[in-house]
Coordinates of C-alpha atoms in Angstrom, one line a residue:
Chain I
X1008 CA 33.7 4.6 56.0
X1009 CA 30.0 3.2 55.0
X1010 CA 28.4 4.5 52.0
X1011 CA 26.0 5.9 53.2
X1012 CA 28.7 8.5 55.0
X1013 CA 30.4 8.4 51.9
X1014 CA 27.2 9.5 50.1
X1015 CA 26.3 12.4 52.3
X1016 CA 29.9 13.4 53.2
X1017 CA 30.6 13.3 49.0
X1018 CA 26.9 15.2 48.3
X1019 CA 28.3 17.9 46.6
X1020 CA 30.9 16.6 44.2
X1021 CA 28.2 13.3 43.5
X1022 CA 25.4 15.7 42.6
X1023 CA 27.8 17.9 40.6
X1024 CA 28.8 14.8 38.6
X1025 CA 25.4 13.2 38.4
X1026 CA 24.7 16.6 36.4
X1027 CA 27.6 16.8 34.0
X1028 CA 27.1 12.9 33.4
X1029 CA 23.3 13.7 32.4
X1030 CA 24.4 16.9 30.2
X1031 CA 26.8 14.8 28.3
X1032 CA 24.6 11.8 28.0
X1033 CA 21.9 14.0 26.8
X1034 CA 23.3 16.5 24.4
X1035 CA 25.4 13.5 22.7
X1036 CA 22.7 11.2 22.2
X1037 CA 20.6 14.8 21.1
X1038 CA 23.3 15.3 18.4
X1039 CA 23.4 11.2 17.7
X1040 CA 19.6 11.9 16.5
X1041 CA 20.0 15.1 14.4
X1042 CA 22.7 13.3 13.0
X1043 CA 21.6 9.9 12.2
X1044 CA 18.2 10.3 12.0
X1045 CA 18.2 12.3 8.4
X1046 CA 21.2 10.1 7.3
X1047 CA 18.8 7.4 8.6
X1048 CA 16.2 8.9 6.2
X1049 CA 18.6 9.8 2.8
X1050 CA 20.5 6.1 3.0
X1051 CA 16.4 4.5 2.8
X1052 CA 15.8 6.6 -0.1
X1053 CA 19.2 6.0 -1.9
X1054 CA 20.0 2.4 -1.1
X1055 CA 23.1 2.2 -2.6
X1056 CA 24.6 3.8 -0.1
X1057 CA 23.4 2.4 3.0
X1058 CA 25.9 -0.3 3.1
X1059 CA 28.7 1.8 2.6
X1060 CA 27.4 4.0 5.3
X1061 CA 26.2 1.8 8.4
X1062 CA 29.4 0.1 7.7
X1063 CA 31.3 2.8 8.8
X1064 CA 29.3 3.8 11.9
X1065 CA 29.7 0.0 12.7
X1066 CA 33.3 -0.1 12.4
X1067 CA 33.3 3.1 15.0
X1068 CA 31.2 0.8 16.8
X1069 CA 33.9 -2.0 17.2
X1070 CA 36.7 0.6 18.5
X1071 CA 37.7 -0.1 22.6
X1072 CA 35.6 3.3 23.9
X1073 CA 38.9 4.0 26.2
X1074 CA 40.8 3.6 23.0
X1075 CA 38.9 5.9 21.2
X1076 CA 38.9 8.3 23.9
X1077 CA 42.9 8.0 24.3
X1078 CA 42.6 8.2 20.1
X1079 CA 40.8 11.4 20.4
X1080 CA 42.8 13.6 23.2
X1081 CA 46.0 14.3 20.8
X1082 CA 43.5 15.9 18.1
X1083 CA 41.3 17.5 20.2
X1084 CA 42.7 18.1 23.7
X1085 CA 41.1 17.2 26.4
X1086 CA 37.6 18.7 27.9
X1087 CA 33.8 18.2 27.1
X1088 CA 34.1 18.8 23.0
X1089 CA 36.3 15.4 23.4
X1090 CA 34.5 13.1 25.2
X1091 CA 31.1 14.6 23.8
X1092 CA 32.3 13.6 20.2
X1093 CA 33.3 10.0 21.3
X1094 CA 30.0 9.6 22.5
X1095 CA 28.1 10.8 19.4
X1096 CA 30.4 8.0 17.3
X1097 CA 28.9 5.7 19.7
X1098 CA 25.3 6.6 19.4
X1099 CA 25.5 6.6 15.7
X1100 CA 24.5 3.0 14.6
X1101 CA 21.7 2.2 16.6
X1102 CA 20.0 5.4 16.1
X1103 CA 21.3 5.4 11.6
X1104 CA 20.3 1.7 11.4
X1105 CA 17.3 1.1 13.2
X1106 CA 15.9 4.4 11.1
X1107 CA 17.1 2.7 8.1
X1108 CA 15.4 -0.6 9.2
X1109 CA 12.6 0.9 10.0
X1110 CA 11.4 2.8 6.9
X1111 CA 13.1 0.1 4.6
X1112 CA 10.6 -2.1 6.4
X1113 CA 7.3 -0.4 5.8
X1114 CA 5.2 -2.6 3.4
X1115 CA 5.7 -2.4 -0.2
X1116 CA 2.3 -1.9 -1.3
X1117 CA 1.2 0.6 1.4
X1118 CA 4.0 3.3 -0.6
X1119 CA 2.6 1.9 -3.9
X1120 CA -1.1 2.7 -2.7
X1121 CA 0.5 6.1 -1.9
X1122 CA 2.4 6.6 -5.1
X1123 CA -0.8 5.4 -6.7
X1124 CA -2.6 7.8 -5.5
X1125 CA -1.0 11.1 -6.0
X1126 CA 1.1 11.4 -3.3
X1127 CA 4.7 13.5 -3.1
X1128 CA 8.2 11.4 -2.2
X1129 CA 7.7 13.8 1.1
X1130 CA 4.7 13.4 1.4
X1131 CA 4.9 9.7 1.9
X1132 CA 7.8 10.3 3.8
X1133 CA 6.0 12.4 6.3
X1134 CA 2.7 10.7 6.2
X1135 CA 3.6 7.3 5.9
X1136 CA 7.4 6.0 6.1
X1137 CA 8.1 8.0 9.5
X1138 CA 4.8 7.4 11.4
X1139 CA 5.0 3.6 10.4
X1140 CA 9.1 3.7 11.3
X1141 CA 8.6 5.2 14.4
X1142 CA 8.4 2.7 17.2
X1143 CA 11.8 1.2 15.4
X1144 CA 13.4 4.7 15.7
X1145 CA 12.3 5.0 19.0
X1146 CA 14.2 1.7 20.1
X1147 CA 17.4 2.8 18.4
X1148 CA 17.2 5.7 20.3
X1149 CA 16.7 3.7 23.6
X1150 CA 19.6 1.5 22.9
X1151 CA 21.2 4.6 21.9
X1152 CA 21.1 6.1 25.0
X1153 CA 21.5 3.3 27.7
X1154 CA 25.2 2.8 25.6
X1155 CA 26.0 6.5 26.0
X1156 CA 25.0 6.7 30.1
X1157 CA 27.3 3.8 30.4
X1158 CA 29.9 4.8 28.4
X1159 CA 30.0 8.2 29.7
X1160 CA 32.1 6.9 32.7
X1161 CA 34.9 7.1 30.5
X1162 CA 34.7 11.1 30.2
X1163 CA 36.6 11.4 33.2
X1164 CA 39.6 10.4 31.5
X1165 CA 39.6 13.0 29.1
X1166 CA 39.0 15.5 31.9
X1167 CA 34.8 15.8 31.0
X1168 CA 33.5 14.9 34.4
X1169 CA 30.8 12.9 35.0
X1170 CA 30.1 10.1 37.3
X1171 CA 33.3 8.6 36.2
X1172 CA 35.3 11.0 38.2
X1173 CA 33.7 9.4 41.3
X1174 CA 34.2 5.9 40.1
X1175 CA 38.2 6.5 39.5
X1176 CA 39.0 8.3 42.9
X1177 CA 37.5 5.4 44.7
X1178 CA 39.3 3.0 42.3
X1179 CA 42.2 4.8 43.0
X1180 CA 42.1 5.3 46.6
X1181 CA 41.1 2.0 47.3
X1182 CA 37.2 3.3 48.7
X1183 CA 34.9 0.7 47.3
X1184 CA 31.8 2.7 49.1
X1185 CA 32.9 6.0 46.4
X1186 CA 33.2 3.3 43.8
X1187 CA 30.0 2.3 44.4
X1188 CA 28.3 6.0 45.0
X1189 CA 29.8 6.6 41.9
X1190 CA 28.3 3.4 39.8
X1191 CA 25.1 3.6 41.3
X1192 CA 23.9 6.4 40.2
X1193 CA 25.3 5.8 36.5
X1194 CA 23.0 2.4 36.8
X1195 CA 19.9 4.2 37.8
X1196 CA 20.1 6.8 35.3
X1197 CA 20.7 4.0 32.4
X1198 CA 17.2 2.6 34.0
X1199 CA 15.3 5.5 34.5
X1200 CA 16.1 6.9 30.6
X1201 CA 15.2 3.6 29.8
X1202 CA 11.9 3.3 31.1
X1203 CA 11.2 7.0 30.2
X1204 CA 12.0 6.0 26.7
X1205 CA 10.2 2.8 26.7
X1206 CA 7.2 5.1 27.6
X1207 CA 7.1 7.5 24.8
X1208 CA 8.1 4.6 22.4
X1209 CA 4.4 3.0 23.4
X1210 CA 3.3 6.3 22.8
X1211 CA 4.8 6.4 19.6
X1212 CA 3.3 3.4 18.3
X1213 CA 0.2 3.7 16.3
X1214 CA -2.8 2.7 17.3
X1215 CA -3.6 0.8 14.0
X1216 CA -0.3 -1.1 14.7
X1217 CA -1.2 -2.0 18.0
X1218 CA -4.3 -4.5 17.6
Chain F
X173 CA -10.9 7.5 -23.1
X174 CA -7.7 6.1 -22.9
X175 CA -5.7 5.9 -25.8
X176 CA -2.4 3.7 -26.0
X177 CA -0.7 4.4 -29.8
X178 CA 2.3 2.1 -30.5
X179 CA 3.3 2.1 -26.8
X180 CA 6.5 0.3 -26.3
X181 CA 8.2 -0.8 -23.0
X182 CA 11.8 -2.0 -22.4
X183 CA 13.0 -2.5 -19.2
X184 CA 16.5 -1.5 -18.3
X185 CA 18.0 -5.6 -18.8
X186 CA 16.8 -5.5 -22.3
X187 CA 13.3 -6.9 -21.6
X188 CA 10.6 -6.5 -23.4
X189 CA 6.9 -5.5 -21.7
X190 CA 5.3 -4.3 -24.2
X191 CA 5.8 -4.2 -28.2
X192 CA 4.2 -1.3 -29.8
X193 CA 0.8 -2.1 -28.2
X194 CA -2.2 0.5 -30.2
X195 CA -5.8 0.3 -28.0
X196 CA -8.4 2.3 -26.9
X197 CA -10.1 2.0 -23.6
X198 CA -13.8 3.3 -24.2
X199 CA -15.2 5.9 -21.3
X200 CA -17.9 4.3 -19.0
X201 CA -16.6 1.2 -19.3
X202 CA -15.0 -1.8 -17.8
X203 CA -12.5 -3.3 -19.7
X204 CA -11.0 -5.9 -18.2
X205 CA -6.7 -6.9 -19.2
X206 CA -6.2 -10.5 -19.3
X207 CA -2.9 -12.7 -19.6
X208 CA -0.5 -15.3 -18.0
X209 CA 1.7 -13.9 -15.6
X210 CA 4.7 -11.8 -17.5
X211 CA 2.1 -10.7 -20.6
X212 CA 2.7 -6.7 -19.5
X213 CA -0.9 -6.3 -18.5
X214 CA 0.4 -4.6 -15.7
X215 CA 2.6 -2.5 -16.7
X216 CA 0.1 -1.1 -19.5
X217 CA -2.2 -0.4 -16.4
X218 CA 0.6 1.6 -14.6
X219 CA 1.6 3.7 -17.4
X220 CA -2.2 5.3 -17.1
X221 CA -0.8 6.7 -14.6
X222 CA 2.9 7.3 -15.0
X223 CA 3.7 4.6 -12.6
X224 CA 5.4 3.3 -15.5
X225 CA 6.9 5.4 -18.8
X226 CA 6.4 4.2 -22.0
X227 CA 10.1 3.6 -23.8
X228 CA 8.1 4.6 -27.1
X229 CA 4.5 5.8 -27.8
X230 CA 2.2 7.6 -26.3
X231 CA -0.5 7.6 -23.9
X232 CA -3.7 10.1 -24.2
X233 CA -6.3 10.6 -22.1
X234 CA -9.4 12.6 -23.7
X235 CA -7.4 13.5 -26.5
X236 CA -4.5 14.9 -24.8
X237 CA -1.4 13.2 -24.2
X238 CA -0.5 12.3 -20.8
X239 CA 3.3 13.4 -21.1
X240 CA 2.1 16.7 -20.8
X241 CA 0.5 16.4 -17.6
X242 CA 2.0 16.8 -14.2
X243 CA 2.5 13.3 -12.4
X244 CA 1.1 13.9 -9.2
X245 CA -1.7 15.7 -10.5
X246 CA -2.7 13.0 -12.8
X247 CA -2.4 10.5 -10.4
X248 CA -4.8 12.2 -8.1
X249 CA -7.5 12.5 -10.6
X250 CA -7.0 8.9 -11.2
X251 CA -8.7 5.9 -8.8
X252 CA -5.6 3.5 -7.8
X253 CA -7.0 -0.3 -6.2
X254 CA -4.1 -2.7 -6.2
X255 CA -4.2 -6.6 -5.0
X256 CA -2.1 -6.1 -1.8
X257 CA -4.9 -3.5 -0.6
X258 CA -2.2 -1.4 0.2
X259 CA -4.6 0.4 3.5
X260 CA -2.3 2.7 5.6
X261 CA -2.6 0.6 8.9
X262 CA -1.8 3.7 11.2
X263 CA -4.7 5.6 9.9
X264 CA -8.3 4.9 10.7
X265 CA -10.9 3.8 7.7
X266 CA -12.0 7.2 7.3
X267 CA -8.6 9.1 7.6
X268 CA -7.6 6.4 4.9
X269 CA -10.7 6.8 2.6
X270 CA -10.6 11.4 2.8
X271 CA -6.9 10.9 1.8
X272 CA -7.4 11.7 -1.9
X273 CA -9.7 14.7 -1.5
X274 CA -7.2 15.9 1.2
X275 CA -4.2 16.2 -1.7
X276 CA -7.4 17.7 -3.5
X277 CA -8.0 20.4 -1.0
X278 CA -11.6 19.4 -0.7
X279 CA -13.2 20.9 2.1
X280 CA -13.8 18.9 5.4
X281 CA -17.4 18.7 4.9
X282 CA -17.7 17.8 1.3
X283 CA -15.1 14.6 1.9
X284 CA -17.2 13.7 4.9
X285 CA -20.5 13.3 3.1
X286 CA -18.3 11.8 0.4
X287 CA -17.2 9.6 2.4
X288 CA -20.5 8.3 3.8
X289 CA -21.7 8.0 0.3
X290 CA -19.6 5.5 -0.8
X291 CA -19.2 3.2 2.4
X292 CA -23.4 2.9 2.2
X293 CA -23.2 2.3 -1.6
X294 CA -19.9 -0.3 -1.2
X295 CA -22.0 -2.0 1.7
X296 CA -20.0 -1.2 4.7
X297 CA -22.1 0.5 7.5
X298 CA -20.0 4.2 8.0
X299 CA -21.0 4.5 11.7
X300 CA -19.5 0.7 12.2
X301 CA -16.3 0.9 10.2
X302 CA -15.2 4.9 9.6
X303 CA -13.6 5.1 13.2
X304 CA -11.9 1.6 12.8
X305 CA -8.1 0.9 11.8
X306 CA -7.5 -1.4 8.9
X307 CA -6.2 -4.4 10.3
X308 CA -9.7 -4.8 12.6
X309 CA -11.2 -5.1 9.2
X310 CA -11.4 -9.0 6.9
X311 CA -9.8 -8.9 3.7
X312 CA -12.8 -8.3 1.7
X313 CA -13.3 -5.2 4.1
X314 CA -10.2 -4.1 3.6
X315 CA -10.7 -4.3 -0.4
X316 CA -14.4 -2.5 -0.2
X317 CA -12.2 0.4 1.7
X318 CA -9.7 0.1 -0.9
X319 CA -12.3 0.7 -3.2
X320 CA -13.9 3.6 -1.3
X321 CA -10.5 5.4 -1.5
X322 CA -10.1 5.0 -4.8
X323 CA -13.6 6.3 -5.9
X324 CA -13.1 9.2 -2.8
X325 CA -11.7 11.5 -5.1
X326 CA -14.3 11.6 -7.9
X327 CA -12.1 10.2 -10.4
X328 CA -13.2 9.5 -14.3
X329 CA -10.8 6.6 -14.3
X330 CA -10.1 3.8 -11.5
X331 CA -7.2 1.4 -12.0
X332 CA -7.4 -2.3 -10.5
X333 CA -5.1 -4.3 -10.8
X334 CA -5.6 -7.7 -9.9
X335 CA -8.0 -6.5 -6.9
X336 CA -10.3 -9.4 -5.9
X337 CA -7.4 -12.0 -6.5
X338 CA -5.6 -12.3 -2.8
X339 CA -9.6 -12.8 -1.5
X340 CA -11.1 -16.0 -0.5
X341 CA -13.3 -17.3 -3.5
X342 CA -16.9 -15.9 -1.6
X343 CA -15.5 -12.7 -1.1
X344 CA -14.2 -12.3 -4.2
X345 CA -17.6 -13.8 -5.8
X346 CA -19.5 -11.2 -3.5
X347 CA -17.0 -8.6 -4.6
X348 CA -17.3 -8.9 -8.2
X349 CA -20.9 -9.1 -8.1
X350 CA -20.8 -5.4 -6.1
X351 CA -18.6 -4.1 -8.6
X352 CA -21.1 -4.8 -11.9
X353 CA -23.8 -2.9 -9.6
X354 CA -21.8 -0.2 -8.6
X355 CA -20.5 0.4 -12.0
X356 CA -24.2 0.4 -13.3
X357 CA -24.5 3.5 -10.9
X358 CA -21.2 5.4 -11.3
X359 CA -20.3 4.4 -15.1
X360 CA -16.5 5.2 -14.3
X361 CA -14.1 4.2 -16.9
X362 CA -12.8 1.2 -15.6
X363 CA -9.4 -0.9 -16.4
X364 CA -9.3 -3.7 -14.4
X365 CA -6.2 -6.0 -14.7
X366 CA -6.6 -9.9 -13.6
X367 CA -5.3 -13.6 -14.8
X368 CA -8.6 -15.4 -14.0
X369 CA -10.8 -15.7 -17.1
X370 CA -14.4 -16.0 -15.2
X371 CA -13.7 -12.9 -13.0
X372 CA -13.4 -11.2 -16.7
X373 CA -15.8 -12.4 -18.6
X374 CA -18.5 -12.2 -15.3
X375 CA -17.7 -8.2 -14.9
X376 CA -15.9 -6.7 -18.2
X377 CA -17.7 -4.9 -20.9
X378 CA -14.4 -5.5 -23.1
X379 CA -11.8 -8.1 -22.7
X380 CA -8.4 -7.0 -23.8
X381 CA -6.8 -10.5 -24.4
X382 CA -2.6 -10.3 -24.1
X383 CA 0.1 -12.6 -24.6
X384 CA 3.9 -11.6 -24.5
X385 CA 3.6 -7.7 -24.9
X386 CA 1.1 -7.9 -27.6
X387 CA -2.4 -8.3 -28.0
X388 CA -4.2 -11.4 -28.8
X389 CA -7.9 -10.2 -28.9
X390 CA -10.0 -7.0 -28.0
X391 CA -14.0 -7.7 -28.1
X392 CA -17.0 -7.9 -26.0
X393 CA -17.1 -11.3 -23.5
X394 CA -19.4 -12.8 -26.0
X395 CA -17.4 -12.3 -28.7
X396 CA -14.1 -13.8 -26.8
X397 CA -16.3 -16.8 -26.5
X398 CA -17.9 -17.2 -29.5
X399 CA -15.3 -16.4 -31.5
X400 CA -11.9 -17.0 -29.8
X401 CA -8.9 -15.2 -32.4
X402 CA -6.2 -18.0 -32.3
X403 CA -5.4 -21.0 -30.6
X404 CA -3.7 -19.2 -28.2
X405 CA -7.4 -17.5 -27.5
X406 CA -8.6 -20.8 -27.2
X407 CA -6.8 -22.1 -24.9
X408 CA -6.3 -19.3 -23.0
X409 CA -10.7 -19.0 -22.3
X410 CA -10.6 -22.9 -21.7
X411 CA -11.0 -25.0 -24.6
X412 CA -13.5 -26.9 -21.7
X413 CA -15.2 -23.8 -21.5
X414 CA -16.3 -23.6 -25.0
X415 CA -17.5 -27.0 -25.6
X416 CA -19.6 -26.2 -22.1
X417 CA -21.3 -23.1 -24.0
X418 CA -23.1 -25.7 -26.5
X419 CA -25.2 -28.0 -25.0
X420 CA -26.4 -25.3 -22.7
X421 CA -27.0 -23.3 -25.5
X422 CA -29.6 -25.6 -26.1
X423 CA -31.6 -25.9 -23.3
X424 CA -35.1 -23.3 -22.6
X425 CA -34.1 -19.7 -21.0
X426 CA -37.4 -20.7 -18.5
X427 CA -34.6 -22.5 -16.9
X428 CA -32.4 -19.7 -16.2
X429 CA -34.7 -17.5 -14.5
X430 CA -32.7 -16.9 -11.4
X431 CA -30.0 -15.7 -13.7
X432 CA -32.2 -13.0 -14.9
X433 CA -33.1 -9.5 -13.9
X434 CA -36.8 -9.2 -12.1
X435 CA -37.3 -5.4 -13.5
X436 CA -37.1 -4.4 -16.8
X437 CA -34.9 -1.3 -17.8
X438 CA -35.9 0.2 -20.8
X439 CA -37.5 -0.8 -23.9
X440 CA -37.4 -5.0 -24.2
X441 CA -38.3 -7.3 -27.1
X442 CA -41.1 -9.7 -25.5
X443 CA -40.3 -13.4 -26.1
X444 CA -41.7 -16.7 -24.2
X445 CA -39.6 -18.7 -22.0
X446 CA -39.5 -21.7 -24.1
X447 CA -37.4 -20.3 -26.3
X448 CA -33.6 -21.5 -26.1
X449 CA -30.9 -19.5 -25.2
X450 CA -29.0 -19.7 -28.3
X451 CA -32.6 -18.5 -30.5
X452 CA -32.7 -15.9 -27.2
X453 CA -29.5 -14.4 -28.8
X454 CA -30.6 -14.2 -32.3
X455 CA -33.3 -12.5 -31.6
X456 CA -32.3 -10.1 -29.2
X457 CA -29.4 -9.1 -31.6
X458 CA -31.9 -8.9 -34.4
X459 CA -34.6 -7.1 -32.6
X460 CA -31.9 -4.0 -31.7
X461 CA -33.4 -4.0 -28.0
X462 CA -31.0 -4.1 -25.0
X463 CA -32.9 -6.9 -22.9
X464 CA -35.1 -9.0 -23.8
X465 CA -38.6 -9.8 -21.5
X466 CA -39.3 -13.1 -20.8
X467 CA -42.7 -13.7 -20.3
X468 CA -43.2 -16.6 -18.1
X469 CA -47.0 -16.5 -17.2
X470 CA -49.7 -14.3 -16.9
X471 CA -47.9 -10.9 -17.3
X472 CA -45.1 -12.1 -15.6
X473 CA -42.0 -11.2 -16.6
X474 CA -37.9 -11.6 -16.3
X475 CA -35.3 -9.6 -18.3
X476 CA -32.0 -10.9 -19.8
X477 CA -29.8 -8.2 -21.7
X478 CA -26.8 -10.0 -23.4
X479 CA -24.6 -10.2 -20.1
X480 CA -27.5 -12.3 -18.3
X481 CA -28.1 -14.6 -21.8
X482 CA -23.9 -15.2 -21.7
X483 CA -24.5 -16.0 -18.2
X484 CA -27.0 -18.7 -19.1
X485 CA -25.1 -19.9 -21.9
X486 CA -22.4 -20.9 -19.1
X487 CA -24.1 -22.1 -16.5
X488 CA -23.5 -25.6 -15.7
X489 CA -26.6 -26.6 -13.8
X490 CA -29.9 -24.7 -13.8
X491 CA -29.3 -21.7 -12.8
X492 CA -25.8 -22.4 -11.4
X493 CA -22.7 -20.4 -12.5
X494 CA -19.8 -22.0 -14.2

C-alpha cells in the first residue's frame, strides 16, 4: 500500500491523533509556562537559589524521555495525566532558564535609573525587567515547545495517544507508509508552532531594541 | 538643605565608606563631591536618597530626618542622573522623560507641556526627539534626556553622579556649560558627584573635597584654589594648577573679555580693563558687588562676577580655558 492510500484509508485514526498530539503538546507546554515562568521570575530576584533550582530541572532534563515515561507509569498509571506530566518536566528548563537569563540580563543601570527614581520592586518588574526579558522568554518557550511536539511521540506508550500511536502500529506491522503518516505530521506541527512562535517573538521584541 | 550629621557607613565585609561625615548641602546650589575613586562620594550621594542606609547618623532634608520618610516617595521627589544614563531602551524619549510624573499621578496634559519645557530649555528640539527610542539618540543625547527625566518631576533636589564622565570631552564641555545656564534658571539644589577636578571647579558653587570616608575641604572653588587645606588638597587640585593661577593672575582682565559676560545682572562695581585680575578680585570682594563692569571703551562694557574672574585666573592662553 502507497501512502497516500494509507493516508486516506487511515483519515480518521490520523486526524484523531493529530488532535490529541496537539492537546497534549499544548496544555503541557501551557502548564511548563505558568510553571516556570514565575519560578523564572522569584529565582532572578533571589539569586541564591537559582542554581540550586535550574539544576534540578536540568538533571530532569538529562533523564532518557522513554525512561522517564516507563519511570512514571508505576506511580501514576497509565493515561494522559502520565504522559502530560513527563512532558511538563521536559519543558521546564528552557522555559525557567531562559526567563532567568533574560531578566538577570537587563542592564544594571537601567534598574538603578528605576530604583533612582521612585520606582516599586514590581513596578520595575512589570515596567522594565519583563518587557526587556521578553524576546528571551519567548525563545525558551519556542525551544520549549518544538522538544515537547517531538517528544510527545512517546505518549503512546503510556496509553495517551497522539501521533505516536501511528508511528508504533506501522513500526510494528512492518508499514513504513503508516510510519511515515505518522511522523510527518509530528514534523510539520514542530514547524508550523515554530514559525508561529518565531512570529509573536518579533512581535514581542521592542521597538527600541530593534534598531 | 541637606544635612548629613555624623553619618557613618560600614559595609557588610567590615569596610568603611564613610567615618562620621557632618555637612550641609545649601538649597539652590550646586555642590559639587570630589575624590579618588573609593573616597565614599558615592555612597554619600545615594544615601539622599535611601539608595544607601547610613550604619550611623542621620540624614535631614529641610529639617526633618529622612528615616522618617517613605522610600519610594522620597525618591520620587528627588531628580536621579547617573553616568551609565540608565534610559529605558524599550520606551520612547518621551514615555521615558513623563515617567516620574506618571508614579506622581500628574495629569496627561500637565507632563506633556512639562515635557516640552524642558527638552527646549536642555536644547533638544521635542518635535525631533520625543517620539524617538534611546538608542537612535548620541550619548550626549542620551544624557540631556537623562537630565530631562530627572528634572520631569519638579524635584527640589537632583542627584548626579558622575553624569558627564562616560561622554566624549566636547560633549561633556558642551554639557557642563548647559548645566551652569540651566541652573541659573531653575536654582535646584544640586549634588553632583565627579573625580575630575576642572568639571568641579568650572560648574560647582561649593566643592566638597573627600579622601577615605572623610572630608578634606568644604569651600567655594576659589577658596579650594587659593587656599588648598592640606597637602593632600594640593595635590589632589594639581599642584601644576596652582602655580598656573599666578602668572595669569597677573596679566590685564582686557584680555579675558571672551571669558566675560556681555550683559550686566544687577548692580556692578565699574572698573577699567587694565586692571589685573588678581587687583579685579580685591576689589570686587571689597566693593560688596556681585560682578564687576568692565569698561572697555566708550560705554562699553563686559561683566565678570567671581566665577568669570576664577575663570581668567586659569586660563592658559588669552581667553583659553585651562
Amino acid at each position: 500500500m502507497n501512502f497516500f492510500d494509507t493516508l486516506v484509508s487511515r483519515q480518521d485514526m490520523i486526524q484523531t491523533a493529530f488532535l490529541e498530539h496537539i492537546y497534549l503538546s499544548f496544555v503541557a507546554v501551557a502548564i511548563g509556562i505558568a510553571i516556570a515562568l514565575p519560578t523564572g521570575i522569584l529565582i532572578a530576584r533571589y539569586r541564591r537559589f537559582a542554581e540550586p533550582i535550574i539544576a534540578v530541572t536540568a538533571i530532569f532534563q538529562t533523564i532518557p524521555s522513554l525512561a522517564l515515561f516507563g519511570f512514571l507509569v508505576p506511580l501514576l498509571g497509565i493515561g494522559s495525566p502520565t504522559a502530560l506530566i513527563a512532558l511538563i518536566i521536559y519543558a521546564l528548563l528552557p522555559i525557567l532558564r531562559n526567563t532567568y537569563t533574560g531578566i538577570t540580563g537587563v542592564d544594571g543601570s537601567v534598574i538603578e535609573a528605576g530604583r533612582g527614581m521612585g520606582m516599586t520592586r514590581t513596578q520595575i518588574l512589570r515596567q522594565i525587567e519583563l518587557p526587556l526579558a521578553l524576546p528571551f522568554i519567548m525563545a525558551g518557550i519556542r525551544t520549549a515547545t518544538v522538544l515537547t511536539v517531538g517528544i510527545a511521540t512517546l505518549a503512546t506508550f503510556v496509553g495517551a495517544g497522539g501521533l505516536g500511536d501511528i508511528i508504533y502500529r506501522g513500526l510494528q506491522s512492518y508499514n513504513n507508509s503508516l510510519v511515515l503518516a505518522g511522523a510527518l505530521p509530528v514534523a510539520l506541527l514542530a514547524i508550523g508552532f515554530d514559525l508561529i512562535l518565531k512570529w509573536i517573538e518579533k512581535r514581542t521584541t521592542p521597538k527600541g531594541l530593534k534598531l | 538643605m541637606i544635612r548629613f550629621e555624623g553619618v557613618t557607613k560600614q559595609f557588610p565585609d567590615g569596610t568603611e565608606a564613610l567615618k562620621k561625615v557632618s555637612l550641609t548641602f545649601p538649597s539652590h546650589q550646586l555642590t559639587a563631591i570630589i575624590g579618588p575613586s573609593g573616597c565614599g562620594k558615592t555612597t554619600l550621594m545615594k544615601m539622599v536618597n535611601k539608595l544607601e542606609k547610613p550604619t550611623q547618623g542621620e540624614i535631614y532634608i529641610d529639617e526633618k530626618p529622612i528615616t522618617d520618610l517613605e522610600e519610594v516617595e522620597l525618591r520620587r521627589k528627588i531628580g536621579y542622573v547617573i553616568q551609565r544614563i540608565g534610559l529605558f531602551p524599550h520606551m520612547t524619549i518621551k514615555e521615558n522623560a513623563s515617567l516620574v510624573p506618571k508614579l506622581l499621578g500628574w495629569p496627561k496634559e500637565k507632563t506633556a507641556s512639562r515635557i516640552q519645557e524642558l527638552m527646549e530649555l536642555t536644547g533638544l528640539d521635542p518635535d525631533t526627539y520625543l517620539e524617538r527610542y534611546p538608542l537612535e539618540l548620541s550619548g550626549g543625547q542620551q544624557q540631556r534626556v537623562g537630565v530631562v527625566r530627572a528634572l520631569a518631576g519638579d524635584p527640589n533636589i537632583i542627584l548626579m553622579d558622575e553624569p558627564f564622565s562616560a561622554l566624549d570631552p566636547i560633549s561633556r564641555e558642551q554639557l557642563q556649560d548647559e548645566l551652569r545656564n540651566l541652573q541659573q534658571t531653575i536654582q535646584k539644589t544640586i549634588v553632583f558627584v565627579t573625580h575630575d577636578m576642572d568639571e568641579a571647579l568650572k560648574i560647582a558653587d561649593t566643592i566638597v573635597v573627600m579622601r577615605k570616608g572623610q572630608v578634606e575641604q568644604i569651600g567655594s572653588p576659589a577658596e579650594i584654589l587659593g587656599n588648598p587645606a592640606n597637602d593632600f588638597v594640593r595635590s589632589f587640585i594639581g599642584v601644576e594648577r596652582i602655580q598656573r593661577q599666578r602668572p595669569f593672575g597677573d596679566k590685564s582682565l582686557s584680555e579675558f573679555i571672551g571669558l566675560f559676560k556681555t550683559e550686566g545682572t544687577g548692580s556692578a562695581h565699574e572698573v577699567s580693563g587694565s586692571l589685573t585680575v588678581k587687583e579685579a578680585f580685591e576689589v570686587l570682594e571689597q566693593s560688596g558687588q556681585t560682578h564687576l563692569a568692565i569698561r572697555l571703551g566708550e560705554s562699553r562694557h563686559v561683566y565678570a562676577g567671581e566665577r568669570e574672574l576664577l575663570k581668567a585666573a586659569l586660563a592658559k592662553e588669552e581667553g583659553e580655558l585651562v
